Short mmCIF file of N, CA and C in Angstrom, two decimals:
data_model
loop_
_atom_site.label_atom_id
_atom_site.label_comp_id
_atom_site.label_asym_id
_atom_site.label_seq_id
_atom_site.Cartn_x
_atom_site.Cartn_y
_atom_site.Cartn_z
N UNK A 1 154.85 82.72 -97.43
CA UNK A 1 154.03 82.53 -96.25
C UNK A 1 154.88 81.79 -95.22
N UNK A 2 154.94 82.33 -94.02
CA UNK A 2 155.74 81.74 -92.95
C UNK A 2 154.83 80.89 -92.04
N UNK A 3 155.02 79.58 -92.08
CA UNK A 3 154.26 78.68 -91.22
C UNK A 3 155.09 78.43 -89.96
N UNK A 4 154.48 78.72 -88.83
CA UNK A 4 155.16 78.50 -87.55
C UNK A 4 154.76 77.13 -87.01
N UNK A 5 155.75 76.39 -86.53
CA UNK A 5 155.52 75.08 -85.93
C UNK A 5 155.82 75.20 -84.44
N UNK A 6 154.83 74.88 -83.62
CA UNK A 6 154.98 75.01 -82.18
C UNK A 6 154.69 73.67 -81.51
N UNK A 7 155.72 73.07 -80.89
CA UNK A 7 155.46 71.83 -80.14
C UNK A 7 154.55 72.14 -78.94
N UNK A 8 153.58 71.28 -78.70
CA UNK A 8 152.68 71.43 -77.56
C UNK A 8 152.91 70.21 -76.66
N UNK A 9 153.78 70.33 -75.67
CA UNK A 9 154.14 69.20 -74.83
C UNK A 9 152.93 68.46 -74.27
N UNK A 10 152.94 67.15 -74.46
CA UNK A 10 151.85 66.32 -73.99
C UNK A 10 150.61 66.34 -74.87
N UNK A 11 150.59 67.21 -75.87
CA UNK A 11 149.41 67.34 -76.74
C UNK A 11 149.73 66.94 -78.17
N UNK A 12 150.70 67.61 -78.78
CA UNK A 12 151.04 67.35 -80.18
C UNK A 12 151.80 68.53 -80.76
N UNK A 13 151.39 68.96 -81.96
CA UNK A 13 152.07 70.04 -82.66
C UNK A 13 151.03 71.00 -83.24
N UNK A 14 151.33 72.29 -83.11
CA UNK A 14 150.49 73.32 -83.73
C UNK A 14 151.27 73.91 -84.89
N UNK A 15 150.62 73.99 -86.07
CA UNK A 15 151.21 74.63 -87.25
C UNK A 15 150.22 75.70 -87.69
N UNK A 16 150.69 76.94 -87.75
CA UNK A 16 149.78 78.01 -88.14
C UNK A 16 150.52 79.13 -88.86
N UNK A 17 149.75 80.05 -89.42
CA UNK A 17 150.32 81.21 -90.11
C UNK A 17 149.39 82.39 -89.92
N UNK A 18 149.95 83.59 -90.11
CA UNK A 18 149.18 84.82 -89.94
C UNK A 18 148.49 85.21 -91.24
N UNK A 19 147.23 85.58 -91.12
CA UNK A 19 146.48 86.15 -92.25
C UNK A 19 146.79 87.64 -92.32
N UNK A 20 146.41 88.27 -93.42
CA UNK A 20 146.65 89.71 -93.60
C UNK A 20 146.12 90.55 -92.45
N UNK A 21 144.97 90.19 -91.92
CA UNK A 21 144.35 90.98 -90.84
C UNK A 21 144.92 90.72 -89.47
N UNK A 22 145.89 89.82 -89.35
CA UNK A 22 146.51 89.55 -88.05
C UNK A 22 146.03 88.27 -87.39
N UNK A 23 144.86 87.81 -87.77
CA UNK A 23 144.34 86.55 -87.22
C UNK A 23 145.23 85.40 -87.69
N UNK A 24 145.32 84.33 -86.91
CA UNK A 24 146.12 83.17 -87.28
C UNK A 24 145.20 82.00 -87.56
N UNK A 25 145.58 81.18 -88.56
CA UNK A 25 144.84 79.98 -88.92
C UNK A 25 145.83 78.83 -88.92
N UNK A 26 145.40 77.70 -88.41
CA UNK A 26 146.32 76.58 -88.38
C UNK A 26 145.67 75.26 -88.05
N UNK A 27 146.53 74.30 -87.76
CA UNK A 27 146.10 72.94 -87.47
C UNK A 27 146.86 72.46 -86.24
N UNK A 28 146.13 71.83 -85.33
CA UNK A 28 146.77 71.14 -84.21
C UNK A 28 146.62 69.65 -84.48
N UNK A 29 147.76 68.98 -84.57
CA UNK A 29 147.78 67.52 -84.74
C UNK A 29 148.14 66.93 -83.39
N UNK A 30 147.20 66.23 -82.80
CA UNK A 30 147.39 65.64 -81.47
C UNK A 30 148.17 64.34 -81.57
N UNK A 31 148.82 63.99 -80.48
CA UNK A 31 149.61 62.75 -80.44
C UNK A 31 148.74 61.52 -80.69
N UNK A 32 147.46 61.59 -80.33
CA UNK A 32 146.56 60.44 -80.54
C UNK A 32 145.96 60.41 -81.95
N UNK A 33 146.39 61.34 -82.82
CA UNK A 33 145.92 61.36 -84.20
C UNK A 33 144.78 62.33 -84.45
N UNK A 34 144.20 62.89 -83.39
CA UNK A 34 143.11 63.85 -83.55
C UNK A 34 143.64 65.09 -84.27
N UNK A 35 142.83 65.69 -85.14
CA UNK A 35 143.22 66.87 -85.92
C UNK A 35 142.19 67.97 -85.67
N UNK A 36 142.68 69.18 -85.40
CA UNK A 36 141.80 70.32 -85.20
C UNK A 36 142.23 71.48 -86.09
N UNK A 37 141.27 72.06 -86.77
CA UNK A 37 141.47 73.30 -87.51
C UNK A 37 141.22 74.42 -86.51
N UNK A 38 142.14 75.39 -86.41
CA UNK A 38 142.00 76.44 -85.41
C UNK A 38 142.07 77.82 -86.06
N UNK A 39 141.36 78.76 -85.44
CA UNK A 39 141.37 80.17 -85.86
C UNK A 39 141.52 80.99 -84.59
N UNK A 40 142.49 81.92 -84.58
CA UNK A 40 142.73 82.74 -83.39
C UNK A 40 141.87 83.99 -83.39
N UNK A 41 141.81 84.62 -82.21
CA UNK A 41 141.22 85.95 -82.10
C UNK A 41 142.15 86.93 -82.80
N UNK A 42 141.60 88.03 -83.32
CA UNK A 42 142.43 89.03 -83.99
C UNK A 42 143.42 89.68 -83.03
N UNK A 43 142.98 89.97 -81.81
CA UNK A 43 143.83 90.70 -80.87
C UNK A 43 144.72 89.80 -80.02
N UNK A 44 144.50 88.47 -80.06
CA UNK A 44 145.32 87.56 -79.27
C UNK A 44 145.55 86.27 -80.06
N UNK A 45 146.72 86.15 -80.71
CA UNK A 45 146.98 84.99 -81.55
C UNK A 45 147.06 83.67 -80.80
N UNK A 46 147.17 83.73 -79.45
CA UNK A 46 147.22 82.49 -78.67
C UNK A 46 145.85 82.04 -78.20
N UNK A 47 144.83 82.87 -78.37
CA UNK A 47 143.47 82.53 -77.96
C UNK A 47 142.66 82.07 -79.16
N UNK A 48 142.03 80.92 -79.03
CA UNK A 48 141.25 80.37 -80.14
C UNK A 48 139.86 80.99 -80.21
N UNK A 49 139.51 81.48 -81.38
CA UNK A 49 138.16 81.95 -81.65
C UNK A 49 137.29 80.75 -81.99
N UNK A 50 137.89 79.81 -82.75
CA UNK A 50 137.15 78.61 -83.15
C UNK A 50 138.12 77.46 -83.34
N UNK A 51 137.66 76.27 -83.00
CA UNK A 51 138.40 75.07 -83.30
C UNK A 51 137.41 74.02 -83.77
N UNK A 52 137.79 73.36 -84.86
CA UNK A 52 136.90 72.39 -85.49
C UNK A 52 137.65 71.06 -85.57
N UNK A 53 137.11 70.05 -84.92
CA UNK A 53 137.70 68.73 -84.99
C UNK A 53 137.44 68.10 -86.35
N UNK A 54 138.47 67.49 -86.93
CA UNK A 54 138.36 66.87 -88.25
C UNK A 54 138.82 65.42 -88.18
N UNK A 55 138.09 64.53 -88.84
CA UNK A 55 138.57 63.16 -89.01
C UNK A 55 139.67 63.20 -90.07
N UNK A 56 140.40 62.10 -90.19
CA UNK A 56 141.45 62.05 -91.21
C UNK A 56 140.86 62.24 -92.60
N UNK A 57 139.70 61.64 -92.87
CA UNK A 57 139.05 61.80 -94.17
C UNK A 57 138.60 63.24 -94.41
N UNK A 58 138.07 63.88 -93.36
CA UNK A 58 137.64 65.28 -93.50
C UNK A 58 138.84 66.19 -93.73
N UNK A 59 139.94 65.94 -93.02
CA UNK A 59 141.15 66.74 -93.23
C UNK A 59 141.67 66.57 -94.65
N UNK A 60 141.62 65.33 -95.16
CA UNK A 60 142.07 65.06 -96.53
C UNK A 60 141.17 65.78 -97.54
N UNK A 61 139.86 65.75 -97.31
CA UNK A 61 138.93 66.42 -98.22
C UNK A 61 139.19 67.93 -98.23
N UNK A 62 139.42 68.50 -97.04
CA UNK A 62 139.71 69.93 -96.96
C UNK A 62 141.02 70.26 -97.68
N UNK A 63 142.02 69.42 -97.51
CA UNK A 63 143.30 69.63 -98.20
C UNK A 63 143.11 69.60 -99.71
N UNK A 64 142.27 68.66 -100.19
CA UNK A 64 141.98 68.61 -101.63
C UNK A 64 141.28 69.89 -102.09
N UNK A 65 140.32 70.36 -101.30
CA UNK A 65 139.60 71.57 -101.68
C UNK A 65 140.54 72.77 -101.76
N UNK A 66 141.51 72.83 -100.87
CA UNK A 66 142.44 73.96 -100.85
C UNK A 66 143.59 73.79 -101.82
N UNK A 67 144.07 72.58 -102.02
CA UNK A 67 145.26 72.34 -102.84
C UNK A 67 145.00 72.32 -104.32
N UNK A 68 143.94 71.66 -104.75
CA UNK A 68 143.67 71.53 -106.18
C UNK A 68 143.45 72.88 -106.86
N UNK A 69 142.67 73.80 -106.28
CA UNK A 69 142.49 75.10 -106.95
C UNK A 69 143.80 75.86 -107.14
N UNK A 70 144.73 75.75 -106.19
CA UNK A 70 146.01 76.43 -106.33
C UNK A 70 146.79 75.86 -107.50
N UNK A 71 146.80 74.54 -107.63
CA UNK A 71 147.51 73.89 -108.72
C UNK A 71 146.88 74.28 -110.06
N UNK A 72 145.55 74.25 -110.12
CA UNK A 72 144.86 74.61 -111.36
C UNK A 72 145.12 76.07 -111.71
N UNK A 73 145.11 76.96 -110.72
CA UNK A 73 145.37 78.38 -110.98
C UNK A 73 146.78 78.58 -111.53
N UNK A 74 147.74 77.86 -110.99
CA UNK A 74 149.11 77.97 -111.49
C UNK A 74 149.20 77.49 -112.93
N UNK A 75 148.55 76.37 -113.23
CA UNK A 75 148.58 75.85 -114.61
C UNK A 75 147.88 76.81 -115.56
N UNK A 76 146.76 77.39 -115.13
CA UNK A 76 146.04 78.35 -115.97
C UNK A 76 146.94 79.54 -116.30
N UNK A 77 147.64 80.01 -115.30
CA UNK A 77 148.53 81.15 -115.51
C UNK A 77 149.64 80.79 -116.50
N UNK A 78 150.19 79.60 -116.37
CA UNK A 78 151.27 79.18 -117.25
C UNK A 78 150.79 78.96 -118.69
N UNK A 79 149.51 78.60 -118.86
CA UNK A 79 148.97 78.33 -120.20
C UNK A 79 148.14 79.50 -120.74
N UNK A 80 148.15 80.63 -120.03
CA UNK A 80 147.29 81.77 -120.40
C UNK A 80 147.49 82.25 -121.83
N UNK A 81 148.70 82.14 -122.33
CA UNK A 81 148.98 82.66 -123.67
C UNK A 81 148.91 81.59 -124.75
N UNK A 82 148.42 80.41 -124.38
CA UNK A 82 148.26 79.33 -125.36
C UNK A 82 146.78 79.20 -125.70
N UNK A 83 146.35 79.73 -126.84
CA UNK A 83 144.92 79.70 -127.18
C UNK A 83 144.41 78.26 -127.31
N UNK A 84 143.22 78.05 -126.76
CA UNK A 84 142.57 76.74 -126.88
C UNK A 84 142.98 75.73 -125.82
N UNK A 85 143.94 76.08 -124.96
CA UNK A 85 144.38 75.17 -123.91
C UNK A 85 143.73 75.61 -122.60
N UNK A 86 143.07 74.67 -121.92
CA UNK A 86 142.38 74.96 -120.67
C UNK A 86 142.77 73.92 -119.63
N UNK A 87 142.63 74.30 -118.37
CA UNK A 87 142.92 73.42 -117.25
C UNK A 87 141.65 73.28 -116.42
N UNK A 88 141.41 72.06 -115.96
CA UNK A 88 140.22 71.81 -115.15
C UNK A 88 140.51 70.70 -114.16
N UNK A 89 139.90 70.78 -112.99
CA UNK A 89 139.95 69.68 -112.04
C UNK A 89 138.67 68.87 -112.18
N UNK A 90 138.82 67.57 -112.31
CA UNK A 90 137.68 66.69 -112.57
C UNK A 90 137.66 65.59 -111.52
N UNK A 91 136.53 65.42 -110.81
CA UNK A 91 136.46 64.35 -109.83
C UNK A 91 136.32 62.98 -110.51
N UNK A 92 136.95 61.99 -109.90
CA UNK A 92 136.84 60.61 -110.38
C UNK A 92 135.56 60.01 -109.80
N UNK A 93 134.70 59.48 -110.67
CA UNK A 93 133.45 58.90 -110.24
C UNK A 93 133.58 57.42 -109.89
N UNK A 94 132.53 56.86 -109.26
CA UNK A 94 132.54 55.46 -108.84
C UNK A 94 132.88 54.44 -109.93
N UNK A 95 132.55 54.70 -111.21
CA UNK A 95 132.90 53.67 -112.21
C UNK A 95 134.40 53.37 -112.29
N UNK A 96 135.25 54.31 -111.84
CA UNK A 96 136.69 54.09 -111.94
C UNK A 96 137.35 53.88 -110.59
N UNK A 97 136.56 53.70 -109.53
CA UNK A 97 137.11 53.43 -108.21
C UNK A 97 137.85 52.10 -108.25
N UNK A 98 139.14 52.12 -107.92
CA UNK A 98 139.95 50.91 -107.90
C UNK A 98 140.51 50.51 -109.25
N UNK A 99 140.21 51.28 -110.29
CA UNK A 99 140.73 50.99 -111.63
C UNK A 99 141.91 51.91 -111.93
N UNK A 100 142.62 51.63 -112.99
CA UNK A 100 143.80 52.41 -113.31
C UNK A 100 143.46 53.59 -114.22
N UNK A 101 144.38 54.56 -114.24
CA UNK A 101 144.22 55.70 -115.14
C UNK A 101 144.15 55.21 -116.59
N UNK A 102 144.94 54.20 -116.91
CA UNK A 102 144.91 53.63 -118.26
C UNK A 102 143.53 53.09 -118.64
N UNK A 103 142.78 52.57 -117.66
CA UNK A 103 141.43 52.06 -117.92
C UNK A 103 140.49 53.16 -118.42
N UNK A 104 140.77 54.41 -118.06
CA UNK A 104 139.89 55.51 -118.50
C UNK A 104 140.08 55.82 -119.97
N UNK A 105 141.28 55.56 -120.49
CA UNK A 105 141.64 55.88 -121.88
C UNK A 105 141.34 57.35 -122.22
N UNK A 106 141.49 58.23 -121.22
CA UNK A 106 141.17 59.65 -121.43
C UNK A 106 141.96 60.27 -122.56
N UNK A 107 143.25 60.02 -122.60
CA UNK A 107 144.09 60.64 -123.64
C UNK A 107 143.64 60.20 -125.03
N UNK A 108 143.38 58.91 -125.17
CA UNK A 108 142.97 58.37 -126.47
C UNK A 108 141.57 58.84 -126.85
N UNK A 109 140.66 58.84 -125.89
CA UNK A 109 139.25 59.15 -126.17
C UNK A 109 138.95 60.64 -126.27
N UNK A 110 139.78 61.50 -125.57
CA UNK A 110 139.43 62.92 -125.50
C UNK A 110 140.58 63.86 -125.87
N UNK A 111 141.81 63.35 -125.88
CA UNK A 111 142.98 64.20 -126.11
C UNK A 111 143.41 64.96 -124.87
N UNK A 112 142.76 64.71 -123.74
CA UNK A 112 143.05 65.39 -122.49
C UNK A 112 144.24 64.72 -121.80
N UNK A 113 145.11 65.53 -121.22
CA UNK A 113 146.25 65.02 -120.45
C UNK A 113 145.98 65.19 -118.97
N UNK A 114 146.33 64.18 -118.20
CA UNK A 114 146.21 64.24 -116.74
C UNK A 114 147.56 64.69 -116.19
N UNK A 115 147.58 65.88 -115.60
CA UNK A 115 148.80 66.48 -115.10
C UNK A 115 149.12 65.98 -113.69
N UNK A 116 148.06 65.77 -112.89
CA UNK A 116 148.24 65.32 -111.51
C UNK A 116 146.94 64.74 -111.00
N UNK A 117 147.05 63.98 -109.92
CA UNK A 117 145.87 63.50 -109.20
C UNK A 117 146.02 63.95 -107.76
N UNK A 118 144.96 64.59 -107.23
CA UNK A 118 144.94 65.02 -105.83
C UNK A 118 144.15 63.98 -105.05
N UNK A 119 144.79 63.49 -103.96
CA UNK A 119 144.11 62.50 -103.11
C UNK A 119 144.56 62.73 -101.67
N UNK A 120 143.58 62.87 -100.81
CA UNK A 120 143.85 62.98 -99.38
C UNK A 120 144.92 64.02 -99.07
N UNK A 121 144.85 65.15 -99.76
CA UNK A 121 145.78 66.23 -99.50
C UNK A 121 147.15 66.06 -100.14
N UNK A 122 147.33 64.99 -100.88
CA UNK A 122 148.61 64.72 -101.53
C UNK A 122 148.46 64.92 -103.04
N UNK A 123 149.49 65.50 -103.65
CA UNK A 123 149.52 65.66 -105.10
C UNK A 123 150.35 64.52 -105.67
N UNK A 124 149.79 63.82 -106.63
CA UNK A 124 150.51 62.77 -107.35
C UNK A 124 150.74 63.30 -108.76
N UNK A 125 151.92 63.90 -109.01
CA UNK A 125 152.18 64.51 -110.32
C UNK A 125 152.44 63.48 -111.41
N UNK A 126 152.04 63.82 -112.61
CA UNK A 126 152.30 63.00 -113.80
C UNK A 126 152.03 61.52 -113.59
N UNK A 127 150.81 61.15 -113.20
CA UNK A 127 150.53 59.74 -112.96
C UNK A 127 150.60 58.94 -114.26
N UNK A 128 151.13 57.74 -114.17
CA UNK A 128 151.23 56.86 -115.33
C UNK A 128 149.96 56.06 -115.52
N UNK A 129 149.87 55.28 -116.59
CA UNK A 129 148.66 54.52 -116.87
C UNK A 129 148.35 53.46 -115.82
N UNK A 130 149.34 53.07 -115.02
CA UNK A 130 149.11 52.05 -113.99
C UNK A 130 148.70 52.66 -112.64
N UNK A 131 148.55 53.99 -112.58
CA UNK A 131 148.14 54.66 -111.35
C UNK A 131 146.70 54.24 -111.01
N UNK A 132 146.49 53.71 -109.80
CA UNK A 132 145.16 53.26 -109.39
C UNK A 132 144.37 54.43 -108.83
N UNK A 133 143.17 54.61 -109.36
CA UNK A 133 142.29 55.71 -108.98
C UNK A 133 141.38 55.31 -107.83
N UNK A 134 140.90 56.31 -107.11
CA UNK A 134 139.92 56.13 -106.04
C UNK A 134 138.80 57.13 -106.28
N UNK A 135 137.55 56.67 -106.11
CA UNK A 135 136.43 57.60 -106.25
C UNK A 135 136.66 58.79 -105.33
N UNK A 136 136.46 59.99 -105.85
CA UNK A 136 136.69 61.20 -105.09
C UNK A 136 138.04 61.84 -105.36
N UNK A 137 138.96 61.11 -106.01
CA UNK A 137 140.21 61.75 -106.43
C UNK A 137 139.86 62.93 -107.33
N UNK A 138 140.71 63.94 -107.34
CA UNK A 138 140.55 65.06 -108.27
C UNK A 138 141.68 64.98 -109.29
N UNK A 139 141.30 64.83 -110.55
CA UNK A 139 142.30 64.84 -111.63
C UNK A 139 142.49 66.28 -112.09
N UNK A 140 143.73 66.69 -112.17
CA UNK A 140 144.06 68.00 -112.74
C UNK A 140 144.41 67.73 -114.19
N UNK A 141 143.60 68.29 -115.09
CA UNK A 141 143.70 67.95 -116.51
C UNK A 141 143.92 69.18 -117.37
N UNK A 142 144.50 68.95 -118.54
CA UNK A 142 144.74 70.01 -119.52
C UNK A 142 144.25 69.52 -120.87
N UNK A 143 143.53 70.39 -121.59
CA UNK A 143 143.05 70.03 -122.92
C UNK A 143 142.15 71.10 -123.49
N UNK A 144 141.44 70.75 -124.56
CA UNK A 144 140.49 71.67 -125.16
C UNK A 144 139.20 71.66 -124.34
N UNK A 145 138.37 72.66 -124.51
CA UNK A 145 137.10 72.72 -123.79
C UNK A 145 136.26 71.47 -124.09
N UNK A 146 136.18 71.10 -125.37
CA UNK A 146 135.41 69.93 -125.76
C UNK A 146 135.98 68.65 -125.13
N UNK A 147 137.30 68.51 -125.18
CA UNK A 147 137.95 67.34 -124.60
C UNK A 147 137.73 67.25 -123.10
N UNK A 148 137.81 68.38 -122.43
CA UNK A 148 137.59 68.40 -120.98
C UNK A 148 136.14 68.05 -120.65
N UNK A 149 135.19 68.58 -121.43
CA UNK A 149 133.78 68.23 -121.22
C UNK A 149 133.56 66.73 -121.40
N UNK A 150 134.17 66.15 -122.42
CA UNK A 150 134.06 64.71 -122.66
C UNK A 150 134.69 63.92 -121.52
N UNK A 151 135.82 64.41 -121.00
CA UNK A 151 136.51 63.71 -119.89
C UNK A 151 135.63 63.71 -118.64
N UNK A 152 134.92 64.82 -118.37
CA UNK A 152 134.01 64.89 -117.23
C UNK A 152 132.95 63.81 -117.36
N UNK A 153 132.37 63.68 -118.54
CA UNK A 153 131.32 62.67 -118.76
C UNK A 153 131.86 61.26 -118.57
N UNK A 154 133.05 61.00 -119.08
CA UNK A 154 133.64 59.67 -118.96
C UNK A 154 133.91 59.32 -117.49
N UNK A 155 134.52 60.25 -116.76
CA UNK A 155 134.87 59.96 -115.38
C UNK A 155 133.65 59.86 -114.47
N UNK A 156 132.56 60.46 -114.88
CA UNK A 156 131.32 60.40 -114.10
C UNK A 156 130.55 59.12 -114.36
N UNK A 157 130.45 58.74 -115.65
CA UNK A 157 129.57 57.62 -116.03
C UNK A 157 130.30 56.37 -116.50
N UNK A 158 131.59 56.51 -116.82
CA UNK A 158 132.33 55.32 -117.27
C UNK A 158 132.43 55.24 -118.77
#
């Protein structure tokens, strides 16, 4: 996928790419920190069909929604021929907000491995036991179906 970066003098930077149908989707990051999700008209890639202003938190949430499924899909593909191994993204609940991954004792209690943590559009691969969690983080995990179900319960209720 070819992402085009276009400086917008006095405004900021536009980063976008072409979809299969010719329409372009991208983000304008303004010099003042404002972020806009943009979609072009099909027949004119320079004309906006829609623009949606996003706060930094909203942009991070959208990045998590888009990034975590791609990572999980890649892991699923890599583990497809390993029977009994599954990958799942699990949200971190309030009981572990501000606590460390080690505090969850997921590996000991469920046998599940945490492959990465997605936060604010950033992937934190192979987090150690001292990695501090935030409510709303998405853990990318690998394990058995039973272990993953148990991990969901633990991260939700403590």
